[in-house]
Amino acid sequence: MDEEPAEPYRIKVIEPIRLLDREERKNRIKEAHYNVFNLKSEDVYIDLLTDSGTSAMSDTQWAAMMSGDEAYAGSGSFYRFTKAVQDVLGYRYLIPTHQGRAAENVLIGNLVKKGDIVPFNMPFDTTSNHIRVNGGQPVECALDVAYEPQQVHPFKGNVDIDKLEDLVKKVGVGRIPFVMVTITNNTGGGQPVSMENLREVRMMTSRYGIPLYLDAARCVENSYFVHRRENGYENKTLAEITLETFSYADGCTFSAKKDPMANIGGFIALNDEKTYHELLPRLVTYEGFTTYGGLAGRDLECLAQSLYEMTDERYVANRIRQVEYLGKLIESRGIKIVKPVGGHAVFVDVAAFLPHLPQSQFPADALAAELYAESGVRGVGLGALAFSRLDEETGEQVFPKLELLRLAIPRRVYTDRHMDAVADGLGRVYERRKEIRGLKIVYEPPLLRHFLARLERV
Ligand code: F0G
């Protein structure tokens, strides 16, 4: 087949956006207390806050919504969704939820108890919160290289098998309800996990009798990297690679707002009948009856279609190409980014961008505010504001190892011209980086301050 020089789709519906004047943008970010979560969408020109729930659905996804079965129990859409999960992921049982974190609530709320340890490559923040809320503790077992933004590694999301095994030996199997691998590793820069690594994790956890789950929101982007970078997978389809990926785990939690390109939705999928039945009462309590779990019939129907669509080779290749395109543009301006570029976002290395700001002044969020004021582009800081914690023993702030600005690209939404504008805006901020001041907190809630904090310039 000839390589296609442009997007493998055309645009049928558009939504106008506009760039506010510079003075207005400065006012808006000040009124938003320098927290981009407080900006109104209509004031944002190019929105790279997240790739979650923000993708453009296809005509077939929209068409599926019209044939949703809205029955409270036994909806036909649920059975079609179940069939898609069986075909695409290879799991027997489906537990639908309203989004990924709701799937985490059902799984973790059932399986994690006080004093438990859950090993990860790296957990996403809602996942760690669910574990902590249930009295457990998530532990990162990522490769050392995962914490070095500029070090290139083809599978920077891999689990460090030695760290994992040492942890299992240290705390004992009885305290580990399951191991979870995030594919791709969002917290570490959208980095993939190799098939070989997954097989090794499977072998090790099987030896100890510990269940293995995937946090699979971006599993197809992961499959694409396996296809491109791992020996033996060059000639396999993304559908084949995806099916093999899931075959190594007992089940998964899945935010359908990412790779499946739905605006809402999530689920747990698994093979073990006993665990499935154990999870259902919590599903009914927090989400809804077993055959809809917090979603409308139209969403279930749409998700069935989405699962088949997400492994489309031509779309995924073009998607990753665009993320890499933005990465190259940014790097060409001398700006340091997490390398290699991940699947869903370009992560700017803010420690290198603003070396004069200590982490106590939230450099990643200061840069996010500055980028908005400069160009109307909304990215998100993922650093000290999001991930610092008080050490329970010493009472001191523990800062995260990475201080990043994430520019997450919604799927099928923006053109390369938008990416040019993003890189230009960031480039202009880079030229005057020495003048950028840090931020201080004027209000923070006891939990999840990243979303709710109010800040002002130092
Ligand atoms: N797991 C990963 C790896 C995620 O990135 C997210 C969400 C979730 C779980 C939770 O899923 O949002 O459907 O409840 N990530 C979004 C982001 C919010 O912007 O990265 P959810």
CSV table of N, CA and C and ligand atoms in Angstrom, one decimal, residues 49-52 99-101 104 124 126-127 182 184 186 215 217-218 255 257-258 265 406, ligand 1:
chain,number,residue,atom,x,y,z
A,49,LEU,N,-4.7,20.5,27.3
A,49,LEU,CA,-4.8,20.2,28.7
A,49,LEU,C,-4.7,18.7,28.8
A,50,THR,N,-5.5,18.0,28.0
A,50,THR,CA,-5.6,16.5,28.1
A,50,THR,C,-6.0,15.9,26.8
A,51,ASP,N,-5.7,14.7,26.6
A,51,ASP,CA,-6.2,13.9,25.4
A,51,ASP,C,-7.4,13.0,25.9
A,52,SER,N,-7.9,13.3,27.1
A,52,SER,CA,-8.9,12.5,27.7
A,52,SER,C,-10.3,13.0,27.5
A,99,GLN,N,-16.1,6.2,33.9
A,99,GLN,CA,-14.8,6.6,33.4
A,99,GLN,C,-13.7,5.7,34.1
A,100,GLY,N,-12.5,6.0,33.7
A,100,GLY,CA,-11.4,5.1,34.2
A,100,GLY,C,-11.3,5.0,35.7
A,101,ARG,N,-11.4,6.2,36.4
A,101,ARG,CA,-11.2,6.2,37.9
A,101,ARG,C,-12.3,5.5,38.6
A,104,GLU,N,-11.3,2.1,38.6
A,104,GLU,CA,-10.3,1.9,39.7
A,104,GLU,C,-11.0,1.8,41.1
A,124,PHE,N,-1.0,6.3,37.6
A,124,PHE,CA,-1.6,7.6,37.4
A,124,PHE,C,-2.1,8.2,38.7
A,126,THR,N,-5.0,9.3,40.0
A,126,THR,CA,-6.3,8.8,40.6
A,126,THR,C,-6.1,7.4,41.1
A,127,THR,N,-5.3,6.7,40.4
A,127,THR,CA,-5.0,5.3,40.8
A,127,THR,C,-4.3,5.2,42.1
A,182,THR,N,1.0,0.3,33.8
A,182,THR,CA,0.3,1.4,33.1
A,182,THR,C,0.8,1.4,31.7
A,184,THR,N,0.2,3.2,27.9
A,184,THR,CA,1.6,3.7,28.1
A,184,THR,C,1.7,4.3,29.4
A,186,ASN,N,1.7,7.1,31.4
A,186,ASN,CA,1.4,8.6,31.3
A,186,ASN,C,2.3,9.4,32.2
A,215,ASP,N,-3.3,-1.0,33.5
A,215,ASP,CA,-4.1,0.3,33.4
A,215,ASP,C,-3.9,0.6,31.9
A,217,ALA,N,-5.5,2.5,29.4
A,217,ALA,CA,-6.1,3.6,28.7
A,217,ALA,C,-5.4,3.9,27.3
A,218,ARG,N,-4.1,3.7,27.2
A,218,ARG,CA,-3.5,4.1,25.9
A,218,ARG,C,-2.7,2.8,25.4
A,255,SER,N,-9.7,3.5,30.9
A,255,SER,CA,-10.4,4.8,30.6
A,255,SER,C,-10.7,4.8,29.1
A,257,LYS,N,-11.8,7.1,27.5
A,257,LYS,CA,-11.7,8.5,27.0
A,257,LYS,C,-10.4,8.7,26.3
A,258,LYS,N,-9.5,7.8,26.3
A,258,LYS,CA,-8.2,8.0,25.6
A,258,LYS,C,-8.2,7.2,24.3
A,265,GLY,N,-16.6,7.3,29.5
A,265,GLY,CA,-16.7,5.9,29.6
A,265,GLY,C,-15.4,5.2,30.1
A,406,ARG,N,3.0,19.2,30.3
A,406,ARG,CA,2.5,18.2,29.4
A,406,ARG,C,1.6,18.9,28.3
B,1,F0G,N1,-5.1,5.9,34.1
B,1,F0G,C1,-4.4,6.7,33.3
B,1,F0G,C2,-3.0,6.2,32.8
B,1,F0G,C3,-4.8,8.0,33.0
B,1,F0G,O1,-4.1,8.7,32.2
B,1,F0G,C4,-6.1,8.4,33.5
B,1,F0G,C5,-6.6,9.7,33.2
B,1,F0G,C6,-6.8,7.5,34.3
B,1,F0G,C7,-6.3,6.3,34.5
B,1,F0G,C8,-8.2,7.9,34.8
B,1,F0G,O2,-9.1,7.8,33.8
B,1,F0G,O3,-9.9,10.2,33.6
B,1,F0G,O4,-11.2,8.3,32.7
B,1,F0G,O5,-11.1,8.7,35.1
B,1,F0G,N2,-5.9,10.6,32.7
B,1,F0G,C9,-6.4,11.9,32.2
B,1,F0G,C10,-5.2,12.7,31.8
B,1,F0G,C11,-7.3,12.6,33.1
B,1,F0G,O6,-5.3,13.9,31.5
B,1,F0G,O7,-4.1,12.1,31.7
B,1,F0G,P1,-10.4,8.8,33.8
